[in-house]
Structure formats: structure tokens, C-alpha cells
Amino acid sequence: MNLIQSSVNVISLLAQLPSIHDAMAEARSNLRTDGQATRERILEAAGELFAADGYAQTTAKAIADRAEVGLTLINYHFGGREGLYRAVLIEAHRRLGKLSELRELAESELPATAKLRALIYGLVRPATKRQPGWHINVLGKEIFAPSAHFPVLFEAEVPPKLAIIKQILSDITTIPVDDPALVRCVISVLAPCSMLLVAARGAPGPLDEVRRMPREAIISHLHTYALAGLEAIGREHGRRESPRSNRVSAAKPRGRSRPVGSKK
């Protein structure tokens, strides 16, 4: 009788295996979802505090209290306050401009000049909002007074975005993407937009005056100014390259070439 009952129990357990498996999978999924939600809550709380008070003045405890989590979870998800700040910088840069959106712009059928305007629009729009968001303030602080953690952006976020921007500017200027002159063009285009990020923190004087102007007027001005400069640099670069091409042509022997093996 015990043998029969044991067999029935085994069969019953086997019948329940799919539902047990599903329940375990659901539990794991919920755990991942809860963990991700906690990580995002910590990141958001840290971003708001870093934007308001700066990295040096923001403690891990203050972040934990704002996120309503224990300090151990900051260490678990980010490895401590420094790791959390680096994650905040990366997230701030992503919110300013997503790599996927830049790729979509680069691959679009728009002319290069229109892509340049869209790029400037994407940088100016968040900086000229009434409430720019903590990511603008965090980046503005780093631009104005870079911390020791600023280089993390050039390891994680900047290189692929920079490559796309250089290609757009190369299409306008005809300067090769690996030419140092194009790096100067990138700085000339992005620097004014970056200064608006500083102005978003409430910088007094002309910067704040410009930031309060109609957004479309700012975008049109920066686009016109950047485009005129890029076209001028492109022409100058072309003139410098032309004499070099002529010298190469002059160095080649003139006259008709004779077929191999022909007699003089």
C-alpha cells in the first residue's frame, strides 16, 4: 500500500513540475524587475542630489534616504558612491542624447546641413527648458568644473557619438574624418551648445540672457553660425590640399608610356 501511495505521490509531483518551473521563473523575473526598479530609484535620487549639491557635498546616506533604501543596496548595485556618481554621469549623457537616436539621424535621408540642425536642436532644447532636469545640471557642473570622474564619459559614452558627429561634419566640409582639422570643427560646433548647459544652472550675464531667448532663434543662430564656419573651413582645407595634389601630379613623368617590351 505504501508503495502504491508513493507512486501516486511521485506521479502527482511530476504532473506539477511545469507549474513549479513556471512559478520559479516568475519569481526570478519579479526579482530582476524589483532589482532594476531599485537601481533606477537610487540612480534618480542620486542624480537629483548631485545636481543640487554637487558630488563632494552629497553623501551616500543622503542618497539612500531619498531613495528609501539601505546603504548596502548602493554598494550592491554601484559598488559605492564613486561608482554611483559615474553611473549618474553616464545616464546624464544618455538623457542628453541617445546613441540610437544619433544613429537614426546619421542613417536618415536628410542632407548633412539638416542633420547638423537636428543635432543642434537636440542639444539646445533640453538646456532651454524651464526645468531642464537633473541631467542638465549634472553635466553643466562637470563642464564648468570637471571632476576626477569626468573621463568616464570618454570611455563609455562619447566615442561612438563623436564618430557620428564627425561623419556629419565631414559630409559638410569634405574633410576626412581622421583629419585633425575635423576635431577642431567638432569643438567649434559643440562648445556654444555646451555653454548653454552651464547657463541652465543659472549662470548670470549674457549666457542666461541667451538661454531665455526664443528657442527657435537660438537654434537658427547656432546653425547658421556653425554652417558658415564649417563651409569656410572646408574651402580653406580644399585650397591647402589642391597645391599638394598638383605637386604630386607634377612629380609624375610626362610623355606617352610605351608598352612593355616595345623597342625605342
PDB file of N, CA and C in Angstrom, residues 39-134:
ATOM      1  N   ARG A  39      17.450  49.862  -8.531  1.00  0.00           N
ATOM      2  CA  ARG A  39      18.633  50.512  -9.108  1.00  0.00           C
ATOM      3  C   ARG A  39      18.253  51.855  -9.726  1.00  0.00           C
ATOM      4  N   GLU A  40      17.147  51.881 -10.465  1.00  0.00           N
ATOM      5  CA  GLU A  40      16.712  53.118 -11.111  1.00  0.00           C
ATOM      6  C   GLU A  40      16.301  54.169 -10.078  1.00  0.00           C
ATOM      7  N   ARG A  41      15.681  53.723  -8.985  1.00  0.00           N
ATOM      8  CA  ARG A  41      15.280  54.658  -7.933  1.00  0.00           C
ATOM      9  C   ARG A  41      16.498  55.291  -7.274  1.00  0.00           C
ATOM     10  N   ILE A  42      17.527  54.486  -7.041  1.00  0.00           N
ATOM     11  CA  ILE A  42      18.773  55.006  -6.462  1.00  0.00           C
ATOM     12  C   ILE A  42      19.425  55.998  -7.428  1.00  0.00           C
ATOM     13  N   LEU A  43      19.460  55.634  -8.705  1.00  0.00           N
ATOM     14  CA  LEU A  43      20.085  56.484  -9.725  1.00  0.00           C
ATOM     15  C   LEU A  43      19.374  57.830  -9.821  1.00  0.00           C
ATOM     16  N   GLU A  44      18.045  57.800  -9.785  1.00  0.00           N
ATOM     17  CA  GLU A  44      17.257  59.032  -9.882  1.00  0.00           C
ATOM     18  C   GLU A  44      17.488  59.918  -8.652  1.00  0.00           C
ATOM     19  N   ALA A  45      17.480  59.311  -7.482  1.00  0.00           N
ATOM     20  CA  ALA A  45      17.704  60.074  -6.245  1.00  0.00           C
ATOM     21  C   ALA A  45      19.103  60.684  -6.238  1.00  0.00           C
ATOM     22  N   ALA A  46      20.082  59.907  -6.658  1.00  0.00           N
ATOM     23  CA  ALA A  46      21.464  60.400  -6.690  1.00  0.00           C
ATOM     24  C   ALA A  46      21.610  61.538  -7.694  1.00  0.00           C
ATOM     25  N   GLY A  47      21.008  61.397  -8.867  1.00  0.00           N
ATOM     26  CA  GLY A  47      21.077  62.442  -9.879  1.00  0.00           C
ATOM     27  C   GLY A  47      20.519  63.759  -9.380  1.00  0.00           C
ATOM     28  N   GLU A  48      19.373  63.691  -8.693  1.00  0.00           N
ATOM     29  CA  GLU A  48      18.749  64.909  -8.167  1.00  0.00           C
ATOM     30  C   GLU A  48      19.637  65.583  -7.112  1.00  0.00           C
ATOM     31  N   LEU A  49      20.232  64.775  -6.234  1.00  0.00           N
ATOM     32  CA  LEU A  49      21.069  65.339  -5.176  1.00  0.00           C
ATOM     33  C   LEU A  49      22.402  65.849  -5.710  1.00  0.00           C
ATOM     34  N   PHE A  50      23.025  65.093  -6.611  1.00  0.00           N
ATOM     35  CA  PHE A  50      24.286  65.548  -7.211  1.00  0.00           C
ATOM     36  C   PHE A  50      24.062  66.849  -7.989  1.00  0.00           C
ATOM     37  N   ALA A  51      22.913  66.950  -8.666  1.00  0.00           N
ATOM     38  CA  ALA A  51      22.610  68.165  -9.434  1.00  0.00           C
ATOM     39  C   ALA A  51      22.432  69.363  -8.511  1.00  0.00           C
ATOM     40  N   ALA A  52      21.822  69.137  -7.366  1.00  0.00           N
ATOM     41  CA  ALA A  52      21.526  70.239  -6.447  1.00  0.00           C
ATOM     42  C   ALA A  52      22.731  70.645  -5.607  1.00  0.00           C
ATOM     43  N   ASP A  53      23.456  69.660  -5.102  1.00  0.00           N
ATOM     44  CA  ASP A  53      24.503  69.947  -4.110  1.00  0.00           C
ATOM     45  C   ASP A  53      25.919  69.637  -4.579  1.00  0.00           C
ATOM     46  N   GLY A  54      26.067  68.943  -5.697  1.00  0.00           N
ATOM     47  CA  GLY A  54      27.394  68.567  -6.170  1.00  0.00           C
ATOM     48  C   GLY A  54      27.853  67.247  -5.572  1.00  0.00           C
ATOM     49  N   TYR A  55      28.879  66.681  -6.182  1.00  0.00           N
ATOM     50  CA  TYR A  55      29.370  65.371  -5.748  1.00  0.00           C
ATOM     51  C   TYR A  55      29.962  65.425  -4.342  1.00  0.00           C
ATOM     52  N   ALA A  56      30.794  66.418  -4.074  1.00  0.00           N
ATOM     53  CA  ALA A  56      31.512  66.482  -2.794  1.00  0.00           C
ATOM     54  C   ALA A  56      30.564  66.629  -1.614  1.00  0.00           C
ATOM     55  N   GLN A  57      29.447  67.335  -1.808  1.00  0.00           N
ATOM     56  CA  GLN A  57      28.540  67.626  -0.701  1.00  0.00           C
ATOM     57  C   GLN A  57      27.429  66.586  -0.538  1.00  0.00           C
ATOM     58  N   THR A  58      27.394  65.599  -1.407  1.00  0.00           N
ATOM     59  CA  THR A  58      26.311  64.606  -1.366  1.00  0.00           C
ATOM     60  C   THR A  58      26.821  63.305  -0.767  1.00  0.00           C
ATOM     61  N   THR A  59      26.238  62.888   0.324  1.00  0.00           N
ATOM     62  CA  THR A  59      26.666  61.655   0.988  1.00  0.00           C
ATOM     63  C   THR A  59      25.848  60.466   0.502  1.00  0.00           C
ATOM     64  N   ALA A  60      26.422  59.296   0.666  1.00  0.00           N
ATOM     65  CA  ALA A  60      25.711  58.073   0.309  1.00  0.00           C
ATOM     66  C   ALA A  60      24.461  57.908   1.166  1.00  0.00           C
ATOM     67  N   LYS A  61      24.544  58.318   2.428  1.00  0.00           N
ATOM     68  CA  LYS A  61      23.386  58.199   3.323  1.00  0.00           C
ATOM     69  C   LYS A  61      22.233  59.075   2.845  1.00  0.00           C
ATOM     70  N   ALA A  62      22.558  60.283   2.391  1.00  0.00           N
ATOM     71  CA  ALA A  62      21.512  61.180   1.893  1.00  0.00           C
ATOM     72  C   ALA A  62      20.819  60.573   0.679  1.00  0.00           C
ATOM     73  N   ILE A  63      21.613  59.932  -0.182  1.00  0.00           N
ATOM     74  CA  ILE A  63      21.041  59.284  -1.370  1.00  0.00           C
ATOM     75  C   ILE A  63      20.158  58.107  -0.953  1.00  0.00           C
ATOM     76  N   ALA A  64      20.650  57.307  -0.030  1.00  0.00           N
ATOM     77  CA  ALA A  64      19.884  56.151   0.448  1.00  0.00           C
ATOM     78  C   ALA A  64      18.569  56.594   1.080  1.00  0.00           C
ATOM     79  N   ASP A  65      18.622  57.655   1.857  1.00  0.00           N
ATOM     80  CA  ASP A  65      17.401  58.156   2.499  1.00  0.00           C
ATOM     81  C   ASP A  65      16.398  58.645   1.456  1.00  0.00           C
ATOM     82  N   ARG A  66      16.887  59.353   0.441  1.00  0.00           N
ATOM     83  CA  ARG A  66      15.987  59.887  -0.589  1.00  0.00           C
ATOM     84  C   ARG A  66      15.377  58.755  -1.419  1.00  0.00           C
ATOM     85  N   ALA A  67      16.183  57.729  -1.679  1.00  0.00           N
ATOM     86  CA  ALA A  67      15.694  56.590  -2.463  1.00  0.00           C
ATOM     87  C   ALA A  67      14.925  55.583  -1.608  1.00  0.00           C
ATOM     88  N   GLU A  68      14.968  55.786  -0.287  1.00  0.00           N
ATOM     89  CA  GLU A  68      14.295  54.886   0.661  1.00  0.00           C
ATOM     90  C   GLU A  68      14.826  53.450   0.542  1.00  0.00           C
ATOM     91  N   VAL A  69      16.163  53.354   0.561  1.00  0.00           N
ATOM     92  CA  VAL A  69      16.826  52.050   0.522  1.00  0.00           C
ATOM     93  C   VAL A  69      17.939  52.047   1.563  1.00  0.00           C
ATOM     94  N   GLY A  70      18.481  50.870   1.818  1.00  0.00           N
ATOM     95  CA  GLY A  70      19.619  50.770   2.717  1.00  0.00           C
ATOM     96  C   GLY A  70      20.916  51.084   1.999  1.00  0.00           C
ATOM     97  N   LEU A  71      21.942  51.477   2.748  1.00  0.00           N
ATOM     98  CA  LEU A  71      23.248  51.785   2.158  1.00  0.00           C
ATOM     99  C   LEU A  71      23.839  50.583   1.434  1.00  0.00           C
ATOM    100  N   THR A  72      23.534  49.390   1.927  1.00  0.00           N
ATOM    101  CA  THR A  72      24.097  48.189   1.315  1.00  0.00           C
ATOM    102  C   THR A  72      23.657  48.035  -0.137  1.00  0.00           C
ATOM    103  N   LEU A  73      22.459  48.536  -0.472  1.00  0.00           N
ATOM    104  CA  LEU A  73      21.976  48.414  -1.849  1.00  0.00           C
ATOM    105  C   LEU A  73      22.735  49.339  -2.795  1.00  0.00           C
ATOM    106  N   ILE A  74      23.235  50.459  -2.289  1.00  0.00           N
ATOM    107  CA  ILE A  74      24.075  51.328  -3.126  1.00  0.00           C
ATOM    108  C   ILE A  74      25.374  50.604  -3.457  1.00  0.00           C
ATOM    109  N   ASN A  75      25.943  49.948  -2.460  1.00  0.00           N
ATOM    110  CA  ASN A  75      27.161  49.168  -2.699  1.00  0.00           C
ATOM    111  C   ASN A  75      26.889  47.992  -3.621  1.00  0.00           C
ATOM    112  N   TYR A  76      25.742  47.354  -3.453  1.00  0.00           N
ATOM    113  CA  TYR A  76      25.398  46.176  -4.259  1.00  0.00           C
ATOM    114  C   TYR A  76      25.243  46.539  -5.738  1.00  0.00           C
ATOM    115  N   HIS A  77      24.524  47.627  -6.003  1.00  0.00           N
ATOM    116  CA  HIS A  77      24.226  47.983  -7.394  1.00  0.00           C
ATOM    117  C   HIS A  77      25.341  48.790  -8.058  1.00  0.00           C
ATOM    118  N   PHE A  78      26.088  49.578  -7.280  1.00  0.00           N
ATOM    119  CA  PHE A  78      27.045  50.510  -7.898  1.00  0.00           C
ATOM    120  C   PHE A  78      28.461  50.411  -7.335  1.00  0.00           C
ATOM    121  N   GLY A  79      28.658  49.602  -6.308  1.00  0.00           N
ATOM    122  CA  GLY A  79      29.992  49.478  -5.729  1.00  0.00           C
ATOM    123  C   GLY A  79      30.405  50.665  -4.884  1.00  0.00           C
ATOM    124  N   GLY A  80      29.443  51.482  -4.442  1.00  0.00           N
ATOM    125  CA  GLY A  80      29.760  52.629  -3.587  1.00  0.00           C
ATOM    126  C   GLY A  80      29.388  53.947  -4.242  1.00  0.00           C
ATOM    127  N   ARG A  81      29.676  55.043  -3.538  1.00  0.00           N
ATOM    128  CA  ARG A  81      29.276  56.374  -4.004  1.00  0.00           C
ATOM    129  C   ARG A  81      29.993  56.783  -5.288  1.00  0.00           C
ATOM    130  N   GLU A  82      31.279  56.448  -5.414  1.00  0.00           N
ATOM    131  CA  GLU A  82      32.024  56.819  -6.625  1.00  0.00           C
ATOM    132  C   GLU A  82      31.451  56.123  -7.850  1.00  0.00           C
ATOM    133  N   GLY A  83      31.186  54.831  -7.707  1.00  0.00           N
ATOM    134  CA  GLY A  83      30.586  54.093  -8.819  1.00  0.00           C
ATOM    135  C   GLY A  83      29.214  54.629  -9.169  1.00  0.00           C
ATOM    136  N   LEU A  84      28.478  55.040  -8.155  1.00  0.00           N
ATOM    137  CA  LEU A  84      27.147  55.614  -8.382  1.00  0.00           C
ATOM    138  C   LEU A  84      27.260  56.930  -9.147  1.00  0.00           C
ATOM    139  N   TYR A  85      28.224  57.761  -8.783  1.00  0.00           N
ATOM    140  CA  TYR A  85      28.373  59.042  -9.478  1.00  0.00           C
ATOM    141  C   TYR A  85      28.754  58.827 -10.944  1.00  0.00           C
ATOM    142  N   ARG A  86      29.626  57.850 -11.191  1.00  0.00           N
ATOM    143  CA  ARG A  86      29.987  57.556 -12.586  1.00  0.00           C
ATOM    144  C   ARG A  86      28.763  57.086 -13.366  1.00  0.00           C
ATOM    145  N   ALA A  87      27.930  56.275 -12.723  1.00  0.00           N
ATOM    146  CA  ALA A  87      26.702  55.811 -13.376  1.00  0.00           C
ATOM    147  C   ALA A  87      25.758  56.981 -13.650  1.00  0.00           C
ATOM    148  N   VAL A  88      25.714  57.943 -12.738  1.00  0.00           N
ATOM    149  CA  VAL A  88      24.884  59.137 -12.919  1.00  0.00           C
ATOM    150  C   VAL A  88      25.388  59.952 -14.114  1.00  0.00           C
ATOM    151  N   LEU A  89      26.708  60.104 -14.244  1.00  0.00           N
ATOM    152  CA  LEU A  89      27.272  60.844 -15.380  1.00  0.00           C
ATOM    153  C   LEU A  89      26.904  60.178 -16.700  1.00  0.00           C
ATOM    154  N   ILE A  90      27.030  58.864 -16.746  1.00  0.00           N
ATOM    155  CA  ILE A  90      26.702  58.129 -17.971  1.00  0.00           C
ATOM    156  C   ILE A  90      25.227  58.274 -18.304  1.00  0.00           C
ATOM    157  N   GLU A  91      24.365  58.136 -17.297  1.00  0.00           N
ATOM    158  CA  GLU A  91      22.928  58.283 -17.513  1.00  0.00           C
ATOM    159  C   GLU A  91      22.582  59.700 -17.957  1.00  0.00           C
ATOM    160  N   ALA A  92      23.255  60.694 -17.368  1.00  0.00           N
ATOM    161  CA  ALA A  92      23.014  62.088 -17.751  1.00  0.00           C
ATOM    162  C   ALA A  92      23.356  62.312 -19.222  1.00  0.00           C
ATOM    163  N   HIS A  93      24.462  61.746 -19.661  1.00  0.00           N
ATOM    164  CA  HIS A  93      24.876  61.904 -21.063  1.00  0.00           C
ATOM    165  C   HIS A  93      23.906  61.191 -21.990  1.00  0.00           C
ATOM    166  N   ARG A  94      23.391  60.046 -21.567  1.00  0.00           N
ATOM    167  CA  ARG A  94      22.415  59.319 -22.381  1.00  0.00           C
ATOM    168  C   ARG A  94      21.118  60.093 -22.511  1.00  0.00           C
ATOM    169  N   ARG A  95      20.715  60.757 -21.429  1.00  0.00           N
ATOM    170  CA  ARG A  95      19.478  61.545 -21.479  1.00  0.00           C
ATOM    171  C   ARG A  95      19.640  62.775 -22.354  1.00  0.00           C
ATOM    172  N   LEU A  96      20.846  63.301 -22.432  1.00  0.00           N
ATOM    173  CA  LEU A  96      21.097  64.449 -23.298  1.00  0.00           C
ATOM    174  C   LEU A  96      20.973  64.050 -24.762  1.00  0.00           C
ATOM    175  N   GLY A  97      21.437  62.866 -25.099  1.00  0.00           N
ATOM    176  CA  GLY A  97      21.349  62.392 -26.477  1.00  0.00           C
ATOM    177  C   GLY A  97      21.640  60.911 -26.556  1.00  0.00           C
ATOM    178  N   LYS A  98      20.642  60.139 -26.987  1.00  0.00           N
ATOM    179  CA  LYS A  98      20.814  58.690 -27.065  1.00  0.00           C
ATOM    180  C   LYS A  98      21.601  58.319 -28.318  1.00  0.00           C
ATOM    181  N   LEU A  99      22.446  57.320 -28.182  1.00  0.00           N
ATOM    182  CA  LEU A  99      23.240  56.852 -29.313  1.00  0.00           C
ATOM    183  C   LEU A  99      22.335  56.336 -30.428  1.00  0.00           C
ATOM    184  N   SER A 100      21.259  55.649 -30.062  1.00  0.00           N
ATOM    185  CA  SER A 100      20.340  55.102 -31.065  1.00  0.00           C
ATOM    186  C   SER A 100      19.711  56.218 -31.901  1.00  0.00           C
ATOM    187  N   GLU A 101      19.381  57.349 -31.257  1.00  0.00           N
ATOM    188  CA  GLU A 101      18.785  58.470 -31.978  1.00  0.00           C
ATOM    189  C   GLU A 101      19.802  59.123 -32.911  1.00  0.00           C
ATOM    190  N   LEU A 102      21.045  59.217 -32.453  1.00  0.00           N
ATOM    191  CA  LEU A 102      22.094  59.774 -33.312  1.00  0.00           C
ATOM    192  C   LEU A 102      22.321  58.892 -34.540  1.00  0.00           C
ATOM    193  N   ARG A 103      22.324  57.578 -34.327  1.00  0.00           N
ATOM    194  CA  ARG A 103      22.496  56.656 -35.452  1.00  0.00           C
ATOM    195  C   ARG A 103      21.347  56.788 -36.449  1.00  0.00           C
ATOM    196  N   GLU A 104      20.136  56.911 -35.913  1.00  0.00           N
ATOM    197  CA  GLU A 104      18.967  57.078 -36.773  1.00  0.00           C
ATOM    198  C   GLU A 104      19.083  58.350 -37.594  1.00  0.00           C
ATOM    199  N   LEU A 105      19.557  59.430 -36.964  1.00  0.00           N
ATOM    200  CA  LEU A 105      19.750  60.688 -37.680  1.00  0.00           C
ATOM    201  C   LEU A 105      20.801  60.533 -38.763  1.00  0.00           C
ATOM    202  N   ALA A 106      21.921  59.901 -38.420  1.00  0.00           N
ATOM    203  CA  ALA A 106      23.020  59.740 -39.380  1.00  0.00           C
ATOM    204  C   ALA A 106      22.603  58.898 -40.585  1.00  0.00           C
ATOM    205  N   GLU A 107      21.757  57.909 -40.363  1.00  0.00           N
ATOM    206  CA  GLU A 107      21.344  56.997 -41.437  1.00  0.00           C
ATOM    207  C   GLU A 107      20.140  57.503 -42.214  1.00  0.00           C
ATOM    208  N   SER A 108      19.585  58.643 -41.801  1.00  0.00           N
ATOM    209  CA  SER A 108      18.410  59.183 -42.482  1.00  0.00           C
ATOM    210  C   SER A 108      18.793  59.755 -43.850  1.00  0.00           C
ATOM    211  N   GLU A 109      17.767  60.068 -44.642  1.00  0.00           N
ATOM    212  CA  GLU A 109      17.987  60.625 -45.973  1.00  0.00           C
ATOM    213  C   GLU A 109      18.135  62.151 -45.947  1.00  0.00           C
ATOM    214  N   LEU A 110      18.134  62.750 -44.766  1.00  0.00           N
ATOM    215  CA  LEU A 110      18.272  64.199 -44.660  1.00  0.00           C
ATOM    216  C   LEU A 110      19.629  64.653 -45.196  1.00  0.00           C
ATOM    217  N   PRO A 111      19.697  65.839 -45.794  1.00  0.00           N
ATOM    218  CA  PRO A 111      21.021  66.383 -46.170  1.00  0.00           C
ATOM    219  C   PRO A 111      21.842  66.660 -44.915  1.00  0.00           C
ATOM    220  N   ALA A 112      23.147  66.708 -45.083  1.00  0.00           N
ATOM    221  CA  ALA A 112      24.044  66.874 -43.934  1.00  0.00           C
ATOM    222  C   ALA A 112      23.764  68.170 -43.176  1.00  0.00           C
ATOM    223  N   THR A 113      23.378  69.235 -43.896  1.00  0.00           N
ATOM    224  CA  THR A 113      23.101  70.504 -43.225  1.00  0.00           C
ATOM    225  C   THR A 113      21.867  70.396 -42.321  1.00  0.00           C
ATOM    226  N   ALA A 114      20.874  69.610 -42.758  1.00  0.00           N
ATOM    227  CA  ALA A 114      19.676  69.404 -41.937  1.00  0.00           C
ATOM    228  C   ALA A 114      20.002  68.526 -40.732  1.00  0.00           C
ATOM    229  N   LYS A 115      20.914  67.576 -40.917  1.00  0.00           N
ATOM    230  CA  LYS A 115      21.345  66.742 -39.789  1.00  0.00           C
ATOM    231  C   LYS A 115      22.054  67.597 -38.741  1.00  0.00           C
ATOM    232  N   LEU A 116      22.832  68.571 -39.203  1.00  0.00           N
ATOM    233  CA  LEU A 116      23.513  69.472 -38.285  1.00  0.00           C
ATOM    234  C   LEU A 116      22.493  70.260 -37.464  1.00  0.00           C
ATOM    235  N   ARG A 117      21.443  70.731 -38.118  1.00  0.00           N
ATOM    236  CA  ARG A 117      20.407  71.492 -37.404  1.00  0.00           C
ATOM    237  C   ARG A 117      19.708  70.601 -36.372  1.00  0.00           C
ATOM    238  N   ALA A 118      19.418  69.359 -36.753  1.00  0.00           N
ATOM    239  CA  ALA A 118      18.778  68.429 -35.825  1.00  0.00           C
ATOM    240  C   ALA A 118      19.679  68.144 -34.636  1.00  0.00           C
ATOM    241  N   LEU A 119      20.972  68.049 -34.882  1.00  0.00           N
ATOM    242  CA  LEU A 119      21.941  67.827 -33.802  1.00  0.00           C
ATOM    243  C   LEU A 119      21.943  69.004 -32.827  1.00  0.00           C
ATOM    244  N   ILE A 120      21.989  70.217 -33.361  1.00  0.00           N
ATOM    245  CA  ILE A 120      21.980  71.413 -32.516  1.00  0.00           C
ATOM    246  C   ILE A 120      20.659  71.506 -31.748  1.00  0.00           C
ATOM    247  N   TYR A 121      19.565  71.195 -32.420  1.00  0.00           N
ATOM    248  CA  TYR A 121      18.250  71.213 -31.757  1.00  0.00           C
ATOM    249  C   TYR A 121      18.237  70.265 -30.559  1.00  0.00           C
ATOM    250  N   GLY A 122      18.803  69.073 -30.755  1.00  0.00           N
ATOM    251  CA  GLY A 122      18.815  68.081 -29.682  1.00  0.00           C
ATOM    252  C   GLY A 122      19.617  68.523 -28.473  1.00  0.00           C
ATOM    253  N   LEU A 123      20.609  69.387 -28.676  1.00  0.00           N
ATOM    254  CA  LEU A 123      21.426  69.878 -27.562  1.00  0.00           C
ATOM    255  C   LEU A 123      20.831  71.129 -26.920  1.00  0.00           C
ATOM    256  N   VAL A 124      20.227  71.978 -27.745  1.00  0.00           N
ATOM    257  CA  VAL A 124      19.687  73.243 -27.241  1.00  0.00           C
ATOM    258  C   VAL A 124      18.364  73.042 -26.506  1.00  0.00           C
ATOM    259  N   ARG A 125      17.518  72.169 -27.025  1.00  0.00           N
ATOM    260  CA  ARG A 125      16.173  72.004 -26.464  1.00  0.00           C
ATOM    261  C   ARG A 125      16.175  71.704 -24.966  1.00  0.00           C
ATOM    262  N   PRO A 126      16.919  70.678 -24.505  1.00  0.00           N
ATOM    263  CA  PRO A 126      16.875  70.395 -23.065  1.00  0.00           C
ATOM    264  C   PRO A 126      17.501  71.495 -22.208  1.00  0.00           C
ATOM    265  N   ALA A 127      18.480  72.201 -22.765  1.00  0.00           N
ATOM    266  CA  ALA A 127      19.163  73.248 -21.996  1.00  0.00           C
ATOM    267  C   ALA A 127      18.321  74.512 -21.857  1.00  0.00           C
ATOM    268  N   THR A 128      17.289  74.662 -22.715  1.00  0.00           N
ATOM    269  CA  THR A 128      16.474  75.874 -22.680  1.00  0.00           C
ATOM    270  C   THR A 128      15.088  75.626 -22.081  1.00  0.00           C
ATOM    271  N   LYS A 129      14.882  74.458 -21.516  1.00  0.00           N
ATOM    272  CA  LYS A 129      13.613  74.186 -20.835  1.00  0.00           C
ATOM    273  C   LYS A 129      13.540  74.982 -19.537  1.00  0.00           C
ATOM    274  N   ARG A 130      12.310  75.258 -19.094  1.00  0.00           N
ATOM    275  CA  ARG A 130      12.149  75.955 -17.819  1.00  0.00           C
ATOM    276  C   ARG A 130      12.710  75.134 -16.673  1.00  0.00           C
ATOM    277  N   GLN A 131      12.443  73.858 -16.702  1.00  0.00           N
ATOM    278  CA  GLN A 131      13.007  72.931 -15.717  1.00  0.00           C
ATOM    279  C   GLN A 131      13.832  71.896 -16.486  1.00  0.00           C
ATOM    280  N   PRO A 132      15.112  72.163 -16.682  1.00  0.00           N
ATOM    281  CA  PRO A 132      15.932  71.335 -17.573  1.00  0.00           C
ATOM    282  C   PRO A 132      16.057  69.868 -17.164  1.00  0.00           C
ATOM    283  N   GLY A 133      15.940  69.569 -15.888  1.00  0.00           N
ATOM    284  CA  GLY A 133      16.161  68.186 -15.455  1.00  0.00           C
ATOM    285  C   GLY A 133      17.524  68.037 -14.816  1.00  0.00           C
ATOM    286  N   TRP A 134      17.633  67.068 -13.904  1.00  0.00           N
ATOM    287  CA  TRP A 134      18.883  66.947 -13.156  1.00  0.00           C
ATOM    288  C   TRP A 134      20.064  66.618 -14.044  1.00  0.00           C
TER     289      TRP A 134
END
